[in-house]
């Protein structure tokens, strides 16, 4: 079954005349009061009446607000939902979403409020291609619901997402209309697949079942290769073996390749895929372990993005590396003090078994480097320190190359994913000096996100002329999982963080 259960379509009819469950409109906040945004294409009497009602209700138009009206005259829909987009004015020093992202979030908020409904029309702004696309994307992303593990029968609490979202303002049969719908379905399906993988309980999603899911889902133009523990051993992937050896469910490395003819660039995406992070022998406290099924969010983002890039047919070659292991405490579990040999031969002294992500990623990055891509991007729920630094909605961007870092940041900005750069100052490296191995895998406690990235940087290989390959690292420990209530188009649980950024990053190489 497709992870996306809401269908998007276009209609040439006037929004107010479409018979459906709801007509979704947008308001903005003007001096603290809600007012419909302009150019929604409604009959003047309808928008005037709605504005009067908003005013009588004392609506504010802030982001996250949804006002529901019924029986609105001259509107065929049973309900009218007015989703707030906030104020147009910007506050100095505050990073605020751009116009498209405000619309995307408002559409998502409305789509969540329409759970269980059949059909709704979304008109959230003037009919520009950008805002229509943002509306459709927000509606599809917001409508998502994970349902696989509810019991069956009449006691089931399974919820059905909004069945169908309708957009207006683009001719349904025009080429641009069909392309828009295809693109939005592809991207939203990718995000939903990443969310499904993260939401799947860790007794059902473990390295082998993750690899199976990816193999089965792969479109024809993506080839998938899976290395089992024996092969990992033979290939010298000591980081993944070491982390995985405490679990009865062995680790895997999944390589996914999309190599279209005439590709304009070749990229490598490497994802952290710890299907459950108990911390290993350096066990996490119970409260810190609860959400640790999300620790494969990076690998989920890579798998989803590679599928989407291939389905979109972008002229960019992409190889995805999923570094899959379960970090457990079995009697073969790796110990602090162990020394492991990574892919490529570097030796690492194990300090804290809860810093497992950088170990599996080291093998993935070394392997990716061997194929000499034009750029490497890795994505990982790597450090709690990044959440302390940037909060739970913004991911950290680090790396060794200003161009790739800038491309990652601008990709994120273009799709509305908050991201922020962190530096890798050279003085961090010496705290990882080891008396028995090439490097320790943890260092001083300060700047934990940057220490982890500095460790990763050691495993980026050289190009043919001996220069270190260009690389960026996305630490999504904060945004990968939403432990709080849903907001905008972001549901509770798995968020699909990074999927759209990676797709956009690849698109950035199309010239
Ligand atoms: N998976 C965690 C990081 C994490 C924390 C992800 C919170 C999502 C939410 C990672 O493996 C970890 O445990 N990191 C340690 C590193 C430390 C032992 C150096 C951390 O951040 O505390
Ligand atoms: Mn850990
Ligand atoms: Zn982890």
Coordinates of C-alpha atoms and ligand atoms in Angstrom, one line a residue:
X1 CA 0.0 0.0 0.0
X2 CA 1.2 3.5 -0.7
X3 CA 2.3 5.4 2.4
X4 CA 0.4 8.3 1.0
X5 CA -3.3 7.9 1.3
X6 CA -4.5 11.3 0.1
X7 CA -5.0 12.0 -3.5
X8 CA -4.3 15.5 -5.0
X9 CA -6.2 16.7 -8.1
X10 CA -6.9 19.9 -10.0
X11 CA -10.3 21.5 -10.8
X12 CA -11.1 24.2 -13.3
X13 CA -14.3 25.0 -11.5
X14 CA -14.8 28.1 -9.3
X15 CA -13.7 27.1 -5.7
X16 CA -17.0 28.3 -4.1
X17 CA -19.0 26.2 -6.5
X18 CA -17.3 22.8 -5.9
X19 CA -19.5 20.4 -3.9
X20 CA -17.3 18.8 -1.2
X21 CA -16.8 18.6 2.6
X22 CA -14.8 21.7 3.0
X23 CA -13.4 24.8 1.2
X24 CA -10.1 25.7 2.8
X25 CA -9.1 29.4 2.7
X26 CA -6.2 31.3 4.3
X27 CA -6.3 34.3 6.6
X28 CA -3.4 36.6 7.7
X29 CA -3.0 38.5 10.9
X30 CA -3.3 42.3 10.6
X31 CA -2.9 44.1 13.9
X32 CA -3.7 40.9 15.6
X33 CA -7.0 40.4 13.7
X34 CA -7.7 37.7 11.1
X35 CA -8.6 38.8 7.6
X36 CA -8.8 36.6 4.4
X37 CA -5.7 36.9 2.3
X38 CA -6.3 38.7 -1.0
X39 CA -6.9 37.2 -4.5
X40 CA -8.6 34.0 -3.4
X41 CA -10.9 34.3 -6.4
X42 CA -14.1 34.3 -4.3
X43 CA -17.2 36.3 -5.0
X44 CA -16.8 39.6 -3.2
X45 CA -20.0 39.1 -1.1
X46 CA -18.6 35.7 0.1
X47 CA -15.2 37.1 1.2
X48 CA -16.9 40.1 2.9
X49 CA -19.3 37.9 4.8
X50 CA -16.4 35.6 5.9
X51 CA -14.3 38.6 7.0
X52 CA -17.3 39.9 9.1
X53 CA -17.6 36.5 10.8
X54 CA -13.9 36.3 11.5
X55 CA -14.0 39.7 13.1
X56 CA -17.1 38.8 15.2
X57 CA -15.4 35.6 16.3
X58 CA -12.3 37.5 17.3
X59 CA -10.1 35.3 15.1
X60 CA -6.4 36.3 15.1
X61 CA -5.1 34.8 11.8
X62 CA -2.0 33.5 13.5
X63 CA -0.2 30.4 12.2
X64 CA -1.8 27.2 13.5
X65 CA -5.3 28.8 13.9
X66 CA -8.1 27.1 12.1
X67 CA -11.6 28.6 12.1
X68 CA -14.4 26.3 10.9
X69 CA -17.7 27.8 9.6
X70 CA -20.7 26.0 8.3
X71 CA -23.6 27.1 6.1
X72 CA -21.7 29.9 4.4
X73 CA -24.0 31.5 1.8
X74 CA -23.1 31.0 -1.9
X75 CA -20.5 28.3 -1.0
X76 CA -21.2 24.8 -2.1
X77 CA -18.9 23.1 0.4
X78 CA -20.4 22.0 3.7
X79 CA -17.7 23.7 5.7
X80 CA -15.4 26.6 5.2
X81 CA -12.1 26.3 7.1
X82 CA -9.9 29.4 7.4
X83 CA -6.3 28.6 8.2
X84 CA -4.1 31.3 9.7
X85 CA -0.8 32.2 8.0
X86 CA 0.4 34.8 10.6
X87 CA 1.6 38.3 10.0
X88 CA 3.4 39.7 7.0
X89 CA 5.7 41.9 9.0
X90 CA 9.0 40.4 10.0
X91 CA 10.7 40.8 13.3
X92 CA 14.4 41.7 13.2
X93 CA 16.6 38.8 14.2
X94 CA 13.9 36.2 14.1
X95 CA 14.0 33.5 11.3
X96 CA 10.6 33.4 9.9
X97 CA 9.1 31.2 7.2
X98 CA 8.7 32.7 3.7
X99 CA 5.4 33.2 2.0
X100 CA 5.3 29.8 0.4
X101 CA 6.2 28.0 3.7
X102 CA 3.5 29.9 5.6
X103 CA 1.0 28.7 3.0
X104 CA 2.4 25.1 3.2
X105 CA 2.0 25.1 6.9
X106 CA -1.5 26.5 6.9
X107 CA -2.6 24.0 4.3
X108 CA -1.1 21.2 6.5
X109 CA -2.9 22.5 9.6
X110 CA -6.2 22.5 7.7
X111 CA -5.5 19.0 6.3
X112 CA -5.0 17.7 9.8
X113 CA -8.3 19.3 10.9
X114 CA -10.0 17.5 8.0
X115 CA -9.0 14.0 9.2
X116 CA -11.8 11.5 8.3
X117 CA -13.3 13.8 5.6
X118 CA -13.6 12.8 2.0
X119 CA -12.9 15.8 -0.2
X120 CA -11.7 19.4 0.3
X121 CA -10.8 22.3 -1.9
X122 CA -7.7 24.3 -0.9
X123 CA -7.3 27.9 -2.0
X124 CA -4.7 29.6 0.2
X125 CA -3.3 32.4 -1.9
X126 CA -3.1 34.1 -5.2
X127 CA -2.9 31.6 -8.2
X128 CA 0.9 31.7 -8.6
X129 CA 2.5 28.4 -9.5
X130 CA 4.7 28.6 -6.4
X131 CA 1.8 29.1 -4.0
X132 CA -0.4 26.5 -5.6
X133 CA 2.4 24.0 -5.3
X134 CA 3.0 25.0 -1.7
X135 CA -0.7 24.6 -1.0
X136 CA -0.8 21.1 -2.5
X137 CA 2.4 20.0 -0.8
X138 CA 1.2 21.3 2.6
X139 CA -2.1 19.5 2.2
X140 CA -0.6 16.2 1.3
X141 CA 2.1 16.4 4.0
X142 CA -0.4 17.5 6.7
X143 CA -3.0 14.8 5.8
X144 CA -0.5 12.0 6.5
X145 CA -1.6 9.4 9.1
X146 CA 0.3 6.3 10.2
X147 CA -2.1 3.5 10.7
X148 CA -0.4 0.2 10.3
X149 CA -0.4 -0.9 13.9
X150 CA -3.8 -0.2 15.2
X151 CA -5.9 -3.2 16.1
X152 CA -8.6 -4.2 13.7
X153 CA -12.4 -4.2 14.3
X154 CA -14.7 -1.8 15.9
X155 CA -12.5 -0.9 18.8
X156 CA -9.7 0.2 16.5
X157 CA -8.7 3.8 16.9
X158 CA -7.3 3.9 13.4
X159 CA -8.0 7.3 11.7
X160 CA -8.4 7.9 8.0
X161 CA -6.7 10.9 6.6
X162 CA -8.5 13.4 4.3
X163 CA -9.3 11.4 1.1
X164 CA -8.8 14.0 -1.6
X165 CA -7.4 17.5 -1.8
X166 CA -8.4 19.6 -4.8
X167 CA -6.4 22.6 -6.1
X168 CA -7.7 25.3 -8.4
X169 CA -5.9 27.9 -10.5
X170 CA -4.1 25.6 -13.0
X171 CA -5.8 24.0 -15.9
X172 CA -6.2 20.3 -15.0
X173 CA -5.4 19.1 -18.5
X174 CA -2.5 21.4 -19.2
X175 CA 1.0 19.8 -19.1
X176 CA 2.1 22.0 -16.2
X177 CA -0.9 20.9 -14.2
X178 CA -0.2 17.2 -14.7
X179 CA 3.5 17.7 -14.0
X180 CA 2.7 19.6 -10.8
X181 CA 0.4 16.8 -9.5
X182 CA 2.9 14.1 -10.4
X183 CA 5.8 16.0 -8.7
X184 CA 3.8 16.7 -5.5
X185 CA 2.6 13.1 -5.3
X186 CA 6.1 11.8 -5.7
X187 CA 7.6 14.2 -3.1
X188 CA 4.8 13.6 -0.6
X189 CA 5.0 9.9 -1.0
X190 CA 8.7 10.0 -0.3
X191 CA 8.1 12.0 2.9
X192 CA 5.3 9.6 3.9
X193 CA 7.5 6.6 3.3
X194 CA 10.3 8.1 5.5
X195 CA 7.7 8.8 8.2
X196 CA 6.3 5.3 8.0
X197 CA 9.8 3.8 8.4
X198 CA 10.4 6.0 11.5
X199 CA 7.0 5.3 13.0
X200 CA 7.2 1.5 12.5
X201 CA 7.9 -0.1 15.9
X202 CA 11.5 -1.3 16.3
X203 CA 10.3 -4.9 16.8
X204 CA 9.0 -4.7 13.3
X205 CA 11.7 -2.5 11.7
X206 CA 15.2 -3.9 12.1
X207 CA 18.1 -3.9 9.7
X208 CA 17.0 -6.9 7.7
X209 CA 13.3 -5.8 7.4
X210 CA 14.4 -2.2 6.6
X211 CA 16.6 -3.6 3.7
X212 CA 13.7 -5.8 2.5
X213 CA 11.3 -2.9 2.5
X214 CA 13.7 -0.8 0.5
X215 CA 14.4 -3.6 -2.0
X216 CA 10.7 -4.2 -2.5
X217 CA 9.8 -0.6 -2.9
X218 CA 12.6 0.3 -5.3
X219 CA 11.4 1.6 -8.7
X220 CA 12.9 -0.1 -11.9
X221 CA 15.6 2.6 -12.3
X222 CA 17.1 2.1 -8.9
X223 CA 19.2 -0.9 -8.2
X224 CA 19.6 -2.1 -4.6
X225 CA 22.4 -4.2 -3.1
X226 CA 22.3 -5.5 0.5
X227 CA 25.4 -6.6 2.4
X228 CA 24.7 -9.0 5.3
X229 CA 27.0 -9.3 8.4
X230 CA 29.2 -11.8 6.7
X231 CA 29.7 -9.6 3.7
X232 CA 30.2 -6.5 5.9
X233 CA 33.0 -8.4 7.7
X234 CA 34.6 -9.4 4.4
X235 CA 34.4 -5.8 3.2
X236 CA 36.1 -4.4 6.3
X237 CA 33.1 -2.5 7.7
X238 CA 34.2 -2.7 11.3
X239 CA 32.1 0.2 12.5
X240 CA 28.8 -1.3 11.4
X241 CA 29.9 -4.8 12.6
X242 CA 31.0 -3.4 16.0
X243 CA 27.7 -1.5 16.6
X244 CA 25.6 -4.4 15.4
X245 CA 27.2 -7.2 17.2
X246 CA 25.2 -6.7 20.5
X247 CA 22.0 -7.5 18.7
X248 CA 20.5 -10.8 17.6
X249 CA 19.3 -9.0 14.5
X250 CA 22.5 -8.4 12.5
X251 CA 23.4 -5.2 10.7
X252 CA 23.1 -4.5 7.0
X253 CA 24.6 -2.0 4.5
X254 CA 22.2 -1.1 1.7
X255 CA 23.5 0.6 -1.4
X256 CA 20.9 2.1 -3.7
X257 CA 22.0 3.3 -7.1
X258 CA 20.2 5.6 -9.6
X259 CA 22.5 6.3 -12.6
X260 CA 20.6 8.0 -15.4
X261 CA 22.3 8.3 -18.8
X262 CA 24.0 11.7 -19.3
X263 CA 23.9 12.6 -15.6
X264 CA 25.1 16.1 -14.9
X265 CA 26.6 15.2 -11.5
X266 CA 27.0 12.3 -9.2
X267 CA 26.1 12.5 -5.6
X268 CA 26.4 10.2 -2.6
X269 CA 23.9 10.3 0.3
X270 CA 24.8 8.4 3.4
X271 CA 22.1 7.8 6.1
X272 CA 22.4 6.7 9.8
X273 CA 20.1 3.7 10.2
X274 CA 20.1 2.7 13.9
X275 CA 16.8 0.9 14.0
X276 CA 16.9 1.1 17.8
X277 CA 19.4 2.9 20.0
X278 CA 19.5 1.5 23.5
X279 CA 22.9 3.1 24.0
X280 CA 24.5 -0.3 24.1
X281 CA 26.5 -1.2 27.2
X282 CA 26.6 2.6 28.0
X283 CA 22.8 2.2 28.3
X284 CA 20.6 5.2 27.9
X285 CA 18.3 6.1 30.8
X286 CA 14.7 4.9 30.2
X287 CA 13.4 8.4 29.3
X288 CA 16.1 8.9 26.8
X289 CA 15.3 5.6 25.1
X290 CA 11.6 6.1 24.5
X291 CA 11.9 7.7 21.1
X292 CA 15.0 5.8 19.9
X293 CA 13.2 4.0 17.1
X294 CA 13.7 7.3 15.3
X295 CA 17.4 6.8 15.1
X296 CA 17.1 5.5 11.5
X297 CA 15.6 8.8 10.4
X298 CA 18.7 9.6 8.3
X299 CA 18.6 6.3 6.4
X300 CA 14.9 6.7 5.9
X301 CA 15.4 10.2 4.4
X302 CA 18.1 8.8 2.1
X303 CA 16.0 5.9 0.9
X304 CA 13.0 8.1 0.3
X305 CA 15.0 10.9 -1.5
X306 CA 16.8 8.4 -3.8
X307 CA 13.4 6.9 -4.8
X308 CA 11.9 10.4 -5.4
X309 CA 14.9 11.6 -7.4
X310 CA 14.7 8.5 -9.6
X311 CA 10.9 8.8 -10.0
X312 CA 11.2 12.4 -10.9
X313 CA 13.9 11.4 -13.5
X314 CA 16.3 14.1 -12.4
X315 CA 19.5 14.0 -14.6
X316 CA 21.7 13.5 -11.6
X317 CA 23.3 10.2 -10.5
X318 CA 22.7 9.4 -6.9
X319 CA 23.9 6.5 -4.7
X320 CA 22.3 6.1 -1.3
X321 CA 24.1 4.2 1.5
X322 CA 22.0 3.1 4.4
X323 CA 24.1 2.1 7.4
X324 CA 21.7 -0.2 9.3
X325 CA 22.3 -1.7 12.8
X326 CA 20.5 -2.1 16.1
X327 CA 22.5 -0.8 19.1
X328 CA 21.8 -3.4 21.8
X329 CA 23.5 -4.9 24.9
X330 CA 23.8 -8.6 24.0
X331 CA 26.8 -10.6 25.3
X332 CA 28.8 -9.9 22.2
X333 CA 28.1 -6.1 22.4
X334 CA 31.1 -3.9 21.9
X335 CA 32.7 -2.6 25.0
X336 CA 34.3 0.8 25.9
X337 CA 38.0 0.1 25.3
X338 CA 37.5 -2.0 22.2
X339 CA 39.4 -1.0 19.1
X340 CA 37.7 -1.5 15.7
X341 CA 39.0 -1.2 12.2
X342 CA 36.9 0.8 9.9
X343 CA 36.4 0.5 6.1
X344 CA 39.6 1.9 4.7
X345 CA 41.8 0.7 7.6
X346 CA 41.6 3.5 10.2
X347 CA 41.4 2.2 13.8
X348 CA 39.0 3.6 16.4
X349 CA 39.0 3.3 20.1
X350 CA 35.5 2.9 21.5
X351 CA 34.8 5.2 24.4
X352 CA 31.0 5.5 24.8
X353 CA 28.9 2.8 23.1
X354 CA 26.0 5.3 22.9
X355 CA 28.0 7.3 20.3
X356 CA 27.3 4.5 17.8
X357 CA 26.0 6.7 14.9
X358 CA 29.3 8.1 13.9
X359 CA 30.8 4.5 13.8
X360 CA 28.3 3.2 11.3
X361 CA 28.5 6.4 9.3
X362 CA 32.3 6.2 9.1
X363 CA 32.0 3.0 7.1
X364 CA 29.3 4.5 4.9
X365 CA 31.3 7.7 4.3
X366 CA 34.5 5.7 3.5
X367 CA 32.6 3.5 1.1
X368 CA 30.9 6.4 -0.6
X369 CA 34.3 8.1 -1.0
X370 CA 35.7 5.2 -2.9
X371 CA 33.3 5.9 -5.8
X372 CA 34.5 9.5 -6.2
X373 CA 31.2 11.3 -6.2
X374 CA 31.1 15.1 -7.0
X375 CA 29.7 15.6 -3.4
X376 CA 28.8 13.6 -0.4
X377 CA 25.9 14.5 1.9
X378 CA 25.3 12.5 5.1
X379 CA 22.2 12.8 7.2
X380 CA 21.9 11.4 10.7
X381 CA 20.1 11.7 14.1
X382 CA 23.6 12.0 15.4
X383 CA 23.8 14.0 18.6
X384 CA 21.6 15.2 21.5
X385 CA 24.0 18.1 21.5
X386 CA 22.6 19.4 18.2
X387 CA 19.2 19.4 19.8
X388 CA 20.6 21.4 22.7
X389 CA 22.2 23.8 20.3
X390 CA 19.5 24.4 17.7
X391 CA 16.3 23.1 19.3
X392 CA 14.0 20.4 17.9
X393 CA 12.9 21.9 14.6
X394 CA 16.2 23.1 13.1
X395 CA 18.9 20.7 11.8
X396 CA 22.6 21.5 11.9
X397 CA 24.7 21.7 8.8
X398 CA 28.4 21.0 8.9
X399 CA 31.1 19.9 6.4
X400 CA 34.4 20.5 4.8
X401 CA 33.3 22.5 1.7
X402 CA 31.6 25.9 1.6
X403 CA 29.9 25.2 -1.7
X404 CA 28.2 21.9 -0.6
X405 CA 27.3 23.4 2.7
X406 CA 25.7 26.4 0.9
X407 CA 23.8 24.1 -1.4
X408 CA 22.5 22.1 1.5
X409 CA 21.4 25.3 3.3
X410 CA 19.7 26.8 0.2
X411 CA 18.0 23.5 -0.6
X412 CA 16.6 23.4 2.9
X413 CA 15.5 27.0 2.7
X414 CA 13.8 26.4 -0.7
X415 CA 11.6 23.7 0.8
X416 CA 10.9 25.4 4.1
X417 CA 13.0 23.1 6.3
X418 CA 14.8 25.1 9.0
X419 CA 18.6 24.5 8.9
X420 CA 21.6 26.3 10.4
X421 CA 25.4 26.1 9.9
X422 CA 27.8 25.1 12.6
X423 CA 31.6 25.4 12.3
X424 CA 34.2 22.7 12.5
X425 CA 37.1 24.5 14.2
X426 CA 40.4 22.6 14.0
X427 CA 41.1 22.6 17.8
X428 CA 38.3 20.0 18.3
X429 CA 40.3 17.2 16.8
X430 CA 42.9 16.8 19.5
X431 CA 40.4 15.8 22.2
X432 CA 39.9 12.6 20.1
X433 CA 43.6 11.6 20.2
X434 CA 43.9 8.0 21.4
X435 CA 46.8 6.3 23.0
X436 CA 46.0 3.0 21.4
X437 CA 44.3 3.7 18.0
X438 CA 44.2 6.3 15.2
X439 CA 41.3 8.1 16.9
X440 CA 38.8 7.9 19.7
X441 CA 35.2 8.3 18.7
X442 CA 34.3 10.8 21.3
X443 CA 36.1 13.8 22.6
X444 CA 35.4 16.7 24.9
X445 CA 31.8 17.2 26.0
X446 CA 31.5 20.8 24.7
X447 CA 30.3 21.2 21.1
X448 CA 29.1 17.6 20.9
X449 CA 27.5 18.0 17.4
X450 CA 30.7 19.5 16.0
X451 CA 32.9 16.9 17.7
X452 CA 30.8 14.2 16.1
X453 CA 31.1 15.8 12.7
X454 CA 34.8 16.3 13.1
X455 CA 35.0 12.5 13.7
X456 CA 33.0 11.9 10.5
X457 CA 35.3 14.2 8.5
X458 CA 38.2 11.8 9.1
X459 CA 36.5 9.2 6.9
X460 CA 35.9 11.3 3.8
X461 CA 38.4 10.0 1.2
X462 CA 40.5 11.9 -1.3
X463 CA 39.6 12.5 -5.0
X464 CA 42.0 11.3 -7.7
X465 CA 44.3 14.3 -7.2
X466 CA 44.5 13.7 -3.5
X467 CA 42.1 16.5 -2.3
X468 CA 39.5 15.5 0.2
X469 CA 36.1 15.1 -1.4
X470 CA 33.5 17.8 -0.8
X471 CA 31.1 16.8 2.0
X472 CA 28.2 18.2 4.1
X473 CA 26.7 16.6 7.2
X474 CA 23.1 17.2 8.3
X475 CA 22.4 16.5 12.0
X476 CA 18.7 15.9 12.2
X477 CA 18.5 14.6 15.8
X478 CA 16.0 17.4 16.6
X479 CA 13.6 17.5 13.7
X480 CA 13.5 13.8 12.8
X481 CA 10.9 13.0 15.4
X482 CA 8.1 15.2 16.8
X483 CA 7.6 14.2 20.4
X484 CA 5.1 17.1 20.9
X485 CA 1.7 17.8 19.3
X486 CA 1.4 18.1 15.5
X487 CA 2.0 21.6 14.0
X488 CA 1.6 22.8 10.4
X489 CA 2.2 19.9 8.1
X490 CA 4.4 18.1 10.7
X491 CA 2.6 15.2 12.4
X492 CA 3.4 13.7 15.8
X493 CA 6.1 11.0 15.5
X494 CA 8.2 10.6 12.4
X495 CA 8.5 13.8 10.4
X496 CA 10.4 12.9 7.2
X497 CA 12.9 15.6 8.0
X498 CA 15.6 16.0 5.4
X499 CA 13.8 14.2 2.5
X500 CA 12.7 17.3 0.7
X501 CA 16.1 19.0 1.4
X502 CA 17.9 16.1 -0.2
X503 CA 15.7 16.1 -3.3
X504 CA 16.1 19.8 -3.6
X505 CA 19.9 19.5 -3.1
X506 CA 20.1 17.1 -6.0
X507 CA 17.8 19.4 -8.1
X508 CA 20.4 22.1 -7.5
X509 CA 22.9 20.3 -9.6
X510 CA 20.7 20.3 -12.7
X511 CA 22.1 23.0 -14.9
Ligands
LIG1 N1 20.8 8.7 18.7 C1 21.5 9.5 19.6 C2 21.3 11.0 19.4 C3 19.9 11.5 19.5 C4 19.5 12.2 20.7 C5 19.0 11.4 18.5 C6 18.2 12.7 20.8 C7 17.7 11.9 18.6 C8 17.3 12.5 19.7 C9 23.0 9.2 19.5 O1 23.4 8.0 19.1 C10 23.6 9.5 20.9 O2 23.2 8.7 21.8 N2 24.5 10.4 21.0 C11 25.1 10.7 22.3 C12 26.6 10.9 22.0 C13 27.4 11.0 23.2 C14 27.4 9.6 23.9 C15 28.8 11.4 22.9 C16 24.5 12.0 22.8 O3 24.1 12.8 22.0 O4 24.3 12.1 24.0
LIG2 MN1 23.4 6.6 20.7
LIG3 ZN1 22.0 7.0 18.0

